[in-house]
Each structure stands twice: as structure tokens, then as C-alpha cells.
GROMACS .gro file of C-alpha atoms in nm:
model
  434
    1MET     CA    1   0.847   2.184   0.645
    2THR     CA    2   0.813   1.865   0.855
    3THR     CA    3   1.071   1.559   0.888
    4GLU     CA    4   0.960   1.220   0.978
    5SER     CA    5   1.283   1.076   1.044
    6THR     CA    6   1.607   1.206   1.210
    7SER     CA    7   1.811   1.105   0.889
    8SER     CA    8   1.865   1.375   0.654
    9THR     CA    9   2.167   1.278   0.443
   10GLU     CA   10   2.321   0.991   0.241
   11THR     CA   11   2.611   1.003   0.435
   12PRO     CA   12   2.791   0.687   0.559
   13ALA     CA   13   2.658   0.568   0.896
   14ALA     CA   14   2.972   0.616   1.106
   15THR     CA   15   2.792   0.809   1.361
   16CYS     CA   16   2.475   0.569   1.360
   17PRO     CA   17   2.418   0.286   1.621
   18PHE     CA   18   2.409  -0.004   1.343
   19GLY     CA   19   2.775  -0.126   1.385
   20HIS     CA   20   2.951   0.118   1.155
   21GLY     CA   21   3.155   0.284   1.444
   22GLY     CA   22   2.847   0.316   1.670
   23ASN     CA   23   2.811   0.232   2.039
   24ASP     CA   24   2.756  -0.127   1.998
   25GLY     CA   25   3.000  -0.223   1.712
   26SER     CA   26   2.810  -0.527   1.653
   27GLN     CA   27   2.899  -0.722   1.329
   28GLU     CA   28   2.543  -0.857   1.310
   29ALA     CA   29   2.412  -0.483   1.296
   30ALA     CA   30   2.661  -0.378   1.043
   31LYS     CA   31   2.598  -0.684   0.823
   32TYR     CA   32   2.235  -0.534   0.792
   33HIS     CA   33   2.289  -0.175   0.790
   34GLY     CA   34   2.033  -0.125   1.040
   35TYR     CA   35   1.759  -0.271   0.806
   36ARG     CA   36   1.489  -0.463   0.984
   37PRO     CA   37   1.265  -0.612   0.720
   38PHE     CA   38   0.953  -0.633   0.918
   39ASP     CA   39   0.985  -0.339   1.153
   40GLN     CA   40   0.816  -0.045   1.027
   41LYS     CA   41   0.828   0.215   1.321
   42ASP     CA   42   1.097   0.447   1.169
   43PRO     CA   43   1.301   0.236   0.875
   44PHE     CA   44   1.420   0.576   0.690
   45PRO     CA   45   1.753   0.601   0.861
   46ALA     CA   46   1.836   0.255   0.767
   47TYR     CA   47   1.706   0.311   0.427
   48ALA     CA   48   1.962   0.607   0.393
   49ASN     CA   49   2.220   0.375   0.523
   50LEU     CA   50   2.144   0.129   0.266
   51ARG     CA   51   2.161   0.372  -0.044
   52ALA     CA   52   2.479   0.501   0.085
   53GLU     CA   53   2.672   0.205   0.179
   54ALA     CA   54   2.501  -0.122   0.039
   55PRO     CA   55   2.241  -0.024  -0.250
   56ILE     CA   56   2.212  -0.374  -0.287
   57PHE     CA   57   2.264  -0.646  -0.024
   58TYR     CA   58   2.144  -1.010   0.030
   59ASP     CA   59   1.916  -1.039   0.333
   60ASP     CA   60   1.946  -1.398   0.465
   61ARG     CA   61   1.650  -1.325   0.685
   62THR     CA   62   1.425  -1.289   0.390
   63ASP     CA   63   1.624  -1.469   0.137
   64LEU     CA   64   1.584  -1.159  -0.099
   65TRP     CA   65   1.838  -0.920  -0.253
   66VAL     CA   66   1.750  -0.605  -0.104
   67VAL     CA   67   1.747  -0.292  -0.357
   68SER     CA   68   1.721   0.060  -0.200
   69ARG     CA   69   1.831   0.327  -0.502
   70TYR     CA   70   1.567   0.502  -0.709
   71ASP     CA   71   1.723   0.436  -1.061
   72ASP     CA   72   1.778   0.063  -0.990
   73ILE     CA   73   1.435  -0.001  -0.863
   74LYS     CA   74   1.286   0.199  -1.156
   75ALA     CA   75   1.491  -0.012  -1.400
   76VAL     CA   76   1.382  -0.345  -1.203
   77PHE     CA   77   1.046  -0.232  -1.265
   78ASP     CA   78   1.041  -0.144  -1.590
   79ASP     CA   79   1.218  -0.472  -1.718
   80TRP     CA   80   0.914  -0.730  -1.635
   81GLU     CA   81   1.065  -1.025  -1.869
   82THR     CA   82   1.397  -1.000  -1.673
   83PHE     CA   83   1.247  -0.941  -1.314
   84SER     CA   84   0.907  -1.126  -1.283
   85SER     CA   85   0.633  -1.022  -1.070
   86GLN     CA   86   0.515  -1.376  -1.000
   87ASN     CA   87   0.658  -1.386  -0.653
   88ALA     CA   88   0.489  -1.050  -0.571
   89GLN     CA   89   0.181  -1.242  -0.368
   90ALA     CA   90   0.383  -1.550  -0.251
   91PRO     CA   91   0.382  -1.588   0.128
   92VAL     CA   92   0.694  -1.437   0.265
   93ARG     CA   93   0.686  -1.717   0.529
   94PRO     CA   94   0.586  -2.056   0.367
   95ARG     CA   95   0.257  -2.173   0.517
   96GLY     CA   96   0.269  -2.439   0.787
   97PRO     CA   97   0.099  -2.766   0.746
   98GLN     CA   98  -0.193  -2.683   0.948
   99ALA     CA   99  -0.262  -2.366   0.769
  100THR     CA  100  -0.233  -2.559   0.435
  101LYS     CA  101  -0.459  -2.799   0.550
  102VAL     CA  102  -0.726  -2.564   0.639
  103MET     CA  103  -0.697  -2.403   0.308
  104GLU     CA  104  -0.704  -2.699   0.092
  105ASP     CA  105  -0.989  -2.844   0.300
  106GLY     CA  106  -1.161  -2.510   0.216
  107GLY     CA  107  -1.116  -2.521  -0.177
  108PHE     CA  108  -0.880  -2.212  -0.160
  109THR     CA  109  -0.722  -2.180  -0.504
  110ALA     CA  110  -0.728  -1.805  -0.524
  111TYR     CA  111  -0.428  -1.626  -0.736
  112SER     CA  112  -0.342  -1.279  -0.793
  113GLY     CA  113  -0.561  -1.068  -0.997
  114LEU     CA  114  -0.300  -0.862  -1.168
  115SER     CA  115   0.022  -0.772  -0.974
  116ALA     CA  116   0.178  -1.152  -0.983
  117ARG     CA  117   0.070  -1.212  -1.348
  118ILE     CA  118   0.280  -1.153  -1.656
  119PRO     CA  119   0.203  -1.090  -2.015
  120PRO     CA  120   0.028  -1.220  -2.208
  121GLU     CA  121  -0.193  -1.319  -1.928
  122HIS     CA  122  -0.153  -0.993  -1.737
  123THR     CA  123  -0.228  -0.793  -2.047
  124ARG     CA  124  -0.535  -0.986  -2.124
  125ILE     CA  125  -0.688  -0.942  -1.788
  126ARG     CA  126  -0.607  -0.592  -1.704
  127ALA     CA  127  -0.733  -0.478  -2.042
  128ILE     CA  128  -1.075  -0.628  -1.949
  129ALA     CA  129  -1.059  -0.480  -1.568
  130GLN     CA  130  -0.950  -0.140  -1.746
  131LYS     CA  131  -1.251  -0.101  -1.920
  132ALA     CA  132  -1.484  -0.159  -1.593
  133PHE     CA  133  -1.225   0.062  -1.393
  134THR     CA  134  -1.299   0.392  -1.558
  135PRO     CA  135  -1.287   0.768  -1.481
  136ARG     CA  136  -1.643   0.776  -1.551
  137ARG     CA  137  -1.751   0.526  -1.289
  138PHE     CA  138  -1.538   0.713  -1.046
  139LYS     CA  139  -1.705   1.038  -1.117
  140VAL     CA  140  -2.061   0.893  -1.074
  141MET     CA  141  -1.945   0.769  -0.737
  142GLU     CA  142  -1.757   1.104  -0.595
  143PRO     CA  143  -2.098   1.247  -0.471
  144GLU     CA  144  -2.124   0.956  -0.257
  145ILE     CA  145  -1.777   0.936  -0.143
  146ARG     CA  146  -1.810   1.316  -0.046
  147ALA     CA  147  -2.136   1.257   0.156
  148ASN     CA  148  -1.973   0.970   0.337
  149VAL     CA  149  -1.685   1.170   0.412
  150VAL     CA  150  -1.876   1.463   0.549
  151SER     CA  151  -2.085   1.236   0.761
  152ARG     CA  152  -1.797   1.104   0.954
  153LEU     CA  153  -1.640   1.439   1.025
  154GLU     CA  154  -1.964   1.605   1.148
  155GLY     CA  155  -2.002   1.306   1.380
  156MET     CA  156  -1.668   1.380   1.494
  157LEU     CA  157  -1.740   1.728   1.565
  158THR     CA  158  -2.040   1.657   1.784
  159ARG     CA  159  -1.782   1.517   2.051
  160GLU     CA  160  -1.752   1.719   2.358
  161SER     CA  161  -1.420   1.593   2.406
  162ALA     CA  162  -1.301   1.741   2.076
  163THR     CA  163  -1.074   1.440   2.003
  164GLY     CA  164  -1.078   1.162   1.736
  165ASP     CA  165  -0.882   0.928   1.542
  166MET     CA  166  -0.845   0.970   1.173
  167PHE     CA  167  -0.744   0.630   1.128
  168ARG     CA  168  -1.047   0.473   1.280
  169ASP     CA  169  -1.313   0.762   1.233
  170LEU     CA  170  -1.247   0.840   0.869
  171ALA     CA  171  -0.962   0.651   0.687
  172TYR     CA  172  -1.078   0.281   0.821
  173GLU     CA  173  -1.436   0.282   0.648
  174ILE     CA  174  -1.443   0.527   0.358
  175PRO     CA  175  -1.206   0.333   0.121
  176THR     CA  176  -1.382   0.012   0.202
  177ILE     CA  177  -1.721   0.134   0.132
  178THR     CA  178  -1.608   0.276  -0.191
  179ILE     CA  179  -1.446  -0.044  -0.325
  180LEU     CA  180  -1.743  -0.274  -0.185
  181THR     CA  181  -1.969  -0.030  -0.401
  182LEU     CA  182  -1.752  -0.013  -0.677
  183ILE     CA  183  -1.732  -0.411  -0.679
  184GLY     CA  184  -2.105  -0.467  -0.605
  185ALA     CA  185  -2.038  -0.628  -0.256
  186ASP     CA  186  -2.267  -0.619   0.080
  187LEU     CA  187  -2.186  -0.287   0.271
  188ALA     CA  188  -2.294  -0.475   0.581
  189LYS     CA  189  -1.988  -0.675   0.562
  190ILE     CA  190  -1.722  -0.403   0.602
  191ASP     CA  191  -1.589  -0.563   0.943
  192ASP     CA  192  -1.566  -0.889   0.748
  193TYR     CA  193  -1.369  -0.751   0.435
  194LYS     CA  194  -1.160  -0.566   0.667
  195ARG     CA  195  -1.080  -0.904   0.896
  196TRP     CA  196  -1.029  -1.091   0.566
  197SER     CA  197  -0.786  -0.821   0.435
  198ASP     CA  198  -0.591  -0.830   0.762
  199SER     CA  199  -0.551  -1.191   0.731
  200ARG     CA  200  -0.435  -1.161   0.364
  201ALA     CA  201  -0.174  -0.912   0.466
  202ALA     CA  202  -0.048  -1.120   0.759
  203MET     CA  203  -0.031  -1.455   0.574
  204THR     CA  204   0.123  -1.299   0.255
  205TRP     CA  205   0.361  -1.022   0.391
  206GLY     CA  206   0.390  -1.090   0.763
  207ASN     CA  207   0.615  -1.347   0.971
  208LEU     CA  208   0.382  -1.570   1.152
  209SER     CA  209   0.445  -1.899   1.331
  210ASP     CA  210   0.266  -2.207   1.206
  211GLU     CA  211   0.013  -2.194   1.481
  212GLU     CA  212  -0.039  -1.802   1.429
  213GLN     CA  213  -0.110  -1.880   1.075
  214VAL     CA  214  -0.411  -2.104   1.126
  215PRO     CA  215  -0.704  -1.839   1.209
  216HIS     CA  216  -0.575  -1.645   0.909
  217ALA     CA  217  -0.604  -1.946   0.667
  218HIS     CA  218  -0.963  -1.985   0.789
  219ASN     CA  219  -1.026  -1.619   0.708
  220LEU     CA  220  -0.869  -1.657   0.357
  221VAL     CA  221  -1.079  -1.943   0.291
  222GLU     CA  222  -1.400  -1.730   0.386
  223TYR     CA  223  -1.254  -1.453   0.178
  224TRP     CA  224  -1.206  -1.643  -0.143
  225GLN     CA  225  -1.554  -1.808  -0.097
  226GLU     CA  226  -1.692  -1.466  -0.104
  227CYS     CA  227  -1.532  -1.362  -0.409
  228GLN     CA  228  -1.667  -1.675  -0.589
  229SER     CA  229  -2.009  -1.577  -0.464
  230LEU     CA  230  -1.983  -1.223  -0.596
  231VAL     CA  231  -1.911  -1.400  -0.921
  232ALA     CA  232  -2.202  -1.615  -0.921
  233LEU     CA  233  -2.444  -1.327  -0.817
  234ALA     CA  234  -2.338  -1.095  -1.096
  235LYS     CA  235  -2.398  -1.374  -1.353
  236GLU     CA  236  -2.758  -1.430  -1.199
  237GLN     CA  237  -2.852  -1.066  -1.137
  238GLY     CA  238  -2.623  -0.843  -1.327
  239GLY     CA  239  -2.609  -0.501  -1.208
  240ASP     CA  240  -2.433  -0.183  -1.229
  241ASN     CA  241  -2.094  -0.264  -1.082
  242LEU     CA  242  -1.758  -0.368  -1.163
  243THR     CA  243  -1.797  -0.721  -1.133
  244ALA     CA  244  -2.130  -0.718  -1.317
  245ASP     CA  245  -1.930  -0.530  -1.596
  246VAL     CA  246  -1.683  -0.792  -1.603
  247VAL     CA  247  -1.935  -1.079  -1.633
  248LYS     CA  248  -2.106  -0.924  -1.904
  249ALA     CA  249  -1.771  -0.884  -2.087
  250GLN     CA  250  -1.699  -1.240  -2.039
  251ALA     CA  251  -2.079  -1.319  -2.181
  252GLU     CA  252  -1.968  -1.110  -2.485
  253GLY     CA  253  -1.690  -1.297  -2.562
  254ALA     CA  254  -1.393  -1.156  -2.343
  255GLU     CA  255  -1.146  -1.414  -2.263
  256ILE     CA  256  -1.151  -1.424  -1.883
  257SER     CA  257  -1.270  -1.724  -1.675
  258ASP     CA  258  -1.475  -1.728  -1.355
  259HIS     CA  259  -1.164  -1.796  -1.139
  260GLU     CA  260  -0.994  -1.532  -1.280
  261ILE     CA  261  -1.285  -1.288  -1.228
  262ALA     CA  262  -1.279  -1.414  -0.852
  263SER     CA  263  -0.908  -1.363  -0.848
  264LEU     CA  264  -0.938  -1.023  -0.985
  265LEU     CA  265  -1.191  -0.942  -0.719
  266TYR     CA  266  -0.963  -1.134  -0.440
  267SER     CA  267  -0.696  -0.855  -0.539
  268LEU     CA  268  -0.960  -0.562  -0.583
  269LEU     CA  269  -1.133  -0.606  -0.261
  270PHE     CA  270  -0.789  -0.578  -0.050
  271ALA     CA  271  -0.588  -0.360  -0.260
  272GLY     CA  272  -0.860  -0.129  -0.334
  273HIS     CA  273  -0.923  -0.018   0.030
  274GLU     CA  274  -0.609  -0.111   0.229
  275THR     CA  275  -0.361   0.127   0.085
  276THR     CA  276  -0.605   0.394   0.047
  277THR     CA  277  -0.686   0.370   0.413
  278THR     CA  278  -0.323   0.414   0.485
  279LEU     CA  279  -0.267   0.693   0.234
  280ILE     CA  280  -0.575   0.884   0.406
  281ALA     CA  281  -0.431   0.832   0.757
  282ASN     CA  282  -0.094   0.955   0.621
  283CYS     CA  283  -0.254   1.248   0.507
  284PHE     CA  284  -0.395   1.353   0.847
  285ARG     CA  285  -0.062   1.216   1.026
  286LEU     CA  286   0.159   1.453   0.849
  287LEU     CA  287  -0.027   1.745   0.706
  288PRO     CA  288  -0.184   1.911   1.033
  289THR     CA  289   0.141   1.880   1.216
  290ASP     CA  290   0.286   2.120   0.998
  291ARG     CA  291   0.063   2.425   1.040
  292ASP     CA  292   0.207   2.631   0.765
  293GLN     CA  293   0.126   2.384   0.507
  294TRP     CA  294  -0.215   2.280   0.679
  295GLU     CA  295  -0.314   2.650   0.648
  296ALA     CA  296  -0.193   2.647   0.299
  297LEU     CA  297  -0.430   2.398   0.210
  298ILE     CA  298  -0.699   2.588   0.404
  299GLU     CA  299  -0.642   2.889   0.183
  300ASP     CA  300  -0.608   2.721  -0.153
  301PRO     CA  301  -0.766   2.358  -0.208
  302LYS     CA  302  -0.603   2.367  -0.537
  303LYS     CA  303  -0.288   2.271  -0.347
  304ILE     CA  304  -0.450   1.954  -0.214
  305PRO     CA  305  -0.331   1.702  -0.511
  306GLY     CA  306   0.029   1.816  -0.490
  307ALA     CA  307   0.011   1.775  -0.129
  308ILE     CA  308  -0.125   1.419  -0.171
  309GLU     CA  309   0.147   1.336  -0.403
  310GLU     CA  310   0.412   1.437  -0.131
  311VAL     CA  311   0.249   1.233   0.128
  312LEU     CA  312   0.275   0.939  -0.134
  313ARG     CA  313   0.634   1.008  -0.179
  314TYR     CA  314   0.727   1.067   0.172
  315ALA     CA  315   0.498   0.809   0.337
  316GLY     CA  316   0.398   0.574   0.102
  317SER     CA  317   0.141   0.308   0.191
  318ILE     CA  318   0.366   0.039   0.018
  319VAL     CA  319   0.742   0.052   0.130
  320ALA     CA  320   0.861  -0.278  -0.041
  321TRP     CA  321   0.764  -0.493  -0.338
  322ARG     CA  322   0.900  -0.833  -0.454
  323ARG     CA  323   1.034  -0.936  -0.780
  324LYS     CA  324   1.200  -1.260  -0.913
  325ALA     CA  325   1.476  -1.283  -1.179
  326THR     CA  326   1.401  -1.513  -1.474
  327ARG     CA  327   1.740  -1.515  -1.580
  328ASP     CA  328   2.083  -1.429  -1.478
  329ALA     CA  329   2.119  -1.031  -1.447
  330VAL     CA  330   2.294  -0.763  -1.302
  331VAL     CA  331   2.171  -0.499  -1.048
  332ALA     CA  332   2.363  -0.234  -0.878
  333GLY     CA  333   2.663  -0.396  -1.002
  334GLN     CA  334   2.579  -0.708  -0.821
  335GLU     CA  335   2.518  -1.043  -1.010
  336ILE     CA  336   2.193  -1.182  -0.970
  337LYS     CA  337   2.125  -1.542  -1.073
  338GLU     CA  338   1.823  -1.679  -1.224
  339GLY     CA  339   1.541  -1.770  -0.951
  340GLU     CA  340   1.654  -1.546  -0.691
  341GLY     CA  341   1.432  -1.291  -0.558
  342LEU     CA  342   1.448  -0.927  -0.507
  343LEU     CA  343   1.313  -0.673  -0.290
  344LEU     CA  344   1.247  -0.323  -0.405
  345VAL     CA  345   1.236  -0.066  -0.096
  346VAL     CA  346   1.034   0.198  -0.276
  347GLY     CA  347   1.003   0.379   0.052
  348SER     CA  348   1.370   0.406   0.020
  349ALA     CA  349   1.373   0.518  -0.367
  350ASN     CA  350   1.118   0.798  -0.265
  351ARG     CA  351   1.390   0.953  -0.044
  352ASP     CA  352   1.688   0.900  -0.278
  353LEU     CA  353   1.881   1.231  -0.291
  354SER     CA  354   2.009   1.172  -0.644
  355HIS     CA  355   1.648   1.207  -0.736
  356PHE     CA  356   1.461   1.434  -0.480
  357GLU     CA  357   1.613   1.760  -0.338
  358GLU     CA  358   1.614   1.746   0.021
  359PRO     CA  359   1.434   1.428   0.031
  360GLU     CA  360   1.396   1.403   0.436
  361GLU     CA  361   1.174   1.694   0.423
  362PHE     CA  362   0.809   1.696   0.392
  363ASP     CA  363   0.738   1.969   0.158
  364ILE     CA  364   0.389   2.004  -0.041
  365SER     CA  365   0.537   2.248  -0.291
  366ARG     CA  366   0.776   1.993  -0.391
  367ALA     CA  367   0.806   2.002  -0.803
  368ASN     CA  368   0.867   1.674  -0.876
  369ALA     CA  369   0.689   1.464  -0.576
  370ARG     CA  370   0.466   1.274  -0.859
  371GLU     CA  371   0.777   1.105  -0.977
  372HIS     CA  372   0.753   0.887  -0.665
  373LEU     CA  373   0.736   0.508  -0.721
  374SER     CA  374   0.455   0.439  -0.426
  375PHE     CA  375   0.226   0.299  -0.720
  376GLY     CA  376   0.509   0.110  -0.903
  377PHE     CA  377   0.626   0.174  -1.247
  378GLY     CA  378   0.590  -0.014  -1.592
  379ILE     CA  379   0.304  -0.267  -1.661
  380HIS     CA  380   0.221  -0.309  -1.319
  381TYR     CA  381   0.141   0.043  -1.223
  382CYS     CA  382  -0.127   0.044  -0.976
  383LEU     CA  383  -0.466   0.042  -1.163
  384GLY     CA  384  -0.662   0.204  -0.883
  385ASN     CA  385  -0.430   0.513  -0.823
  386LYS     CA  386  -0.672   0.753  -0.931
  387LEU     CA  387  -0.950   0.636  -0.709
  388ALA     CA  388  -0.737   0.643  -0.415
  389LYS     CA  389  -0.609   0.991  -0.479
  390LEU     CA  390  -0.977   1.109  -0.553
  391GLN     CA  391  -1.074   0.960  -0.215
  392ALA     CA  392  -0.790   1.129  -0.016
  393LYS     CA  393  -0.859   1.448  -0.212
  394ILE     CA  394  -1.206   1.475  -0.090
  395CYS     CA  395  -1.117   1.399   0.286
  396LEU     CA  396  -0.854   1.655   0.294
  397GLU     CA  397  -1.107   1.914   0.107
  398GLU     CA  398  -1.380   1.852   0.371
  399ALA     CA  399  -1.151   1.827   0.670
  400THR     CA  400  -0.981   2.176   0.589
  401ARG     CA  401  -1.337   2.278   0.531
  402LEU     CA  402  -1.508   2.159   0.820
  403ILE     CA  403  -1.215   2.142   1.093
  404PRO     CA  404  -0.960   2.384   1.023
  405SER     CA  405  -0.826   2.397   1.361
  406LEU     CA  406  -0.731   2.003   1.339
  407ARG     CA  407  -0.430   1.896   1.479
  408VAL     CA  408  -0.249   1.562   1.571
  409ALA     CA  409  -0.257   1.517   1.934
  410ASP     CA  410   0.053   1.591   2.125
  411ASN     CA  411   0.311   1.347   2.258
  412VAL     CA  412   0.146   1.048   2.081
  413ASP     CA  413   0.376   0.759   1.983
  414ILE     CA  414   0.214   0.624   1.683
  415PRO     CA  415   0.258   0.230   1.627
  416PHE     CA  416   0.320   0.090   1.275
  417ARG     CA  417   0.209  -0.271   1.190
  418GLU     CA  418   0.502  -0.542   1.148
  419ASN     CA  419   0.502  -0.624   0.782
  420LEU     CA  420   0.734  -0.669   0.501
  421SER     CA  421   0.566  -0.438   0.242
  422PHE     CA  422   0.298  -0.231   0.415
  423ARG     CA  423   0.379   0.054   0.625
  424VAL     CA  424   0.043   0.114   0.837
  425PRO     CA  425  -0.020   0.341   1.106
  426GLU     CA  426  -0.261   0.176   1.374
  427THR     CA  427  -0.389   0.522   1.486
  428VAL     CA  428  -0.412   0.896   1.405
  429PRO     CA  429  -0.519   1.080   1.730
  430VAL     CA  430  -0.644   1.432   1.665
  431THR     CA  431  -0.792   1.740   1.844
  432TRP     CA  432  -0.937   2.039   1.731
  433THR     CA  433  -1.087   2.393   1.893
  434ALA     CA  434  -1.459   2.297   1.998
   0.00000   0.00000   0.00000
């Protein structure tokens, strides 16, 4: 079993260097318990400190109440009437005047597809999307997904260096091709969609200066225009894809506007590949590192689904999500006033000792790994969770078959992007026996 963090217990941080009797004794460090909201390099020791010492605390850097324990987070997710998701897609740092002008001049009016909507609007749109987002469609797509995975892995194996990068060589494109195919978008625009998605993540969950926001604002205008064009194209040409299915449902009387369809695409074309790219990358960042567990998958591929659930628990793509109180409430004994925001640190909940035995250990045989909160909980539970896990499963099946000697390169310091909600490894360098 492997561990990603040096923190392995829920004990108070008297021995950690975060101001609780540590070397610096800093009051500022003590105030935040070592938690740095945008730093995703190794947040897990800080998460353990929060669970032990401050299961809810107000973070003035983000103007959010940070919640870190499993039961508290699950209860907030489950009470959508008290804790609205309407701030889930709001920019963490308000848009500056230059970026605002770019987006207004470009006609940017995109809104969340589902995650920031609440009933009855959420219920209405999700019911329509669900009919198009079906297991039958995924089953039809599976052979093509597998062929794409095999093609990329075989391409890696032709290198005399016997080295690769599972982020760039596999995880980067596979989910993007899948979601573009599902939506009916142009596969020649993969790099454009990645660029637009990077800008969406940076503008919504990043901490950019006014000047840094401007190029991302231009990208979001292009992205929104593309989503509107996809709706118009589906109306004109039809097709066998999700967009055409929703447009057809609209024509047959389903209550959904063109703007809502475009907003649904705006969300799906981001969420449908970004988090899956991270999931696949994390599978290969973690599993080949522990040879016993990697070889267990080689010997018995039926263990792969359980391994994926443990990756989602141990190193989920999303580590924090936001909610907003619609009325006065109490969370973890703390009074929350109407209008105040909460940050639900699901990456911490997934390592809560009260729910997961030896939570800092990565163990693919963990019986309750599926109880992680990486896909959320309640009415906003991720619509695309099955498609994400299907792609990760195919990647692992084919990699264990084609490259059983795969290993993560030695002595590599993997960087993670700075972001409030998404923990994304920038690279996963690997090697194998030629």
C-alpha cells in the first residue's frame, strides 16, 4: 500500500510546522492551520490539521467557511434548499474591468449547465440531459474509446527511450475525444477545447490579477460562441449525438431553451473531460508506484473498478466545492448566516478517519472506497460519473495488458496546478522495460 502524504493520523498538529508549536510559531500559520486554498501540491497534512482542530473555520483569503469533515460535508451536499449550489461556478476572484468588457463586448452570457442550478430549474434540465446521457450511448462508444487508447499506448511503445508521459500521451486527449464525440463537436478542435477549458478553470477557480484575466476572457468568449454554434448546427443538421438528442427533445416539446442547451454544452465540454483527464493521470501516477497493487491488476483485471474507486477517494480530481447559505444555519456547531459561502473540502472528507480506516493509505482492496464524495452527493451527483470511470477502466485494462512493466519515473517531483477546486498533476512521467 502506498501513501501520498506524510500525514497519517488525525492528531493535533503540535508537531507540525504550521504554528501549533512548530518551528516558526507563526500566528498567521496557526490561523489557517497550514491550509493554503490554491496550493494543491500536497494539501493533505493541512486537511488532517483542519479535521482535528478546526473542522469549520472562516478563511478571510477566500471569504468562505472551510468545512473539512466527511459527515458535515455530506450533510451540506444533501440539503440543497439550505445550501444552494448557485455560487459553485462564480469566479473566486471577481472579474476585473478589462475582462468584464471583453466578455460583455463578446456577448458572453453562459451560465452553468447543472451544477450551479437549483430545483425546479435543475430538475427540469437534468431530466432532459439524463435521457441523452445514457449507458446505451456509452456502450456504443466503448469500442472507439478502446481503439483510441490502444493506438496511443502502442505509439508510446515504439519509442526507443522507453519513456512517456501518461498525462500528455494518454490522459490529455482520450476524454476530450470522447466528450467531443458525445456532444457532436469537431475533433479537429481538441487543442481549442483544451485551451478554452484551461481558461474556464483559471477564470472561475483561479486567483488571477486583472491583467492575467484578459486573455482568458477572450478564450471564454470563443468558447461560448462555439457552444451556441453547436446548438445551431444540431438544429440545422440533426445527428446521432447528445446535442442533437436535446435539440430533438426541445422540438418535441421538452421545456429547454437554446440558451440552456448551449449552457449545458458549456458545462459538459469542460466537466466531461477535465476531471476525467485528471482521474486517468492519477490512476497512472499512483497504481504503478505500488508494484504489488499494479501486479494484482495485471493478474486480475476485475479488480480495476475497485482500484478506480480508491483513486477517486485518495486523489480525487475535485478537492473542494462551494455552496451558499440561503438561510441561517449551523454546520459543525458553527452558526452560518444567510448569504455566507462555504467551501466543502471533499479531498479532506475522503481521508476522514471517522469514515475510512487508515485513510492515508492507498489500498485498492478497500471495501468502502465507493463511499468517497469525489462526485458530490445528493441532487448534484455527477451526471457523467459512469462515463469517466468507463474511460479510466479501459485505460487501465489496456495498459496492464500492453505495458505490464510500466513504472512511474524515479525521483520526479510532479507539479500540480494552483487552483481552489481542482487538483491536476501537470505530468506523469513513466518508463518501462523495452
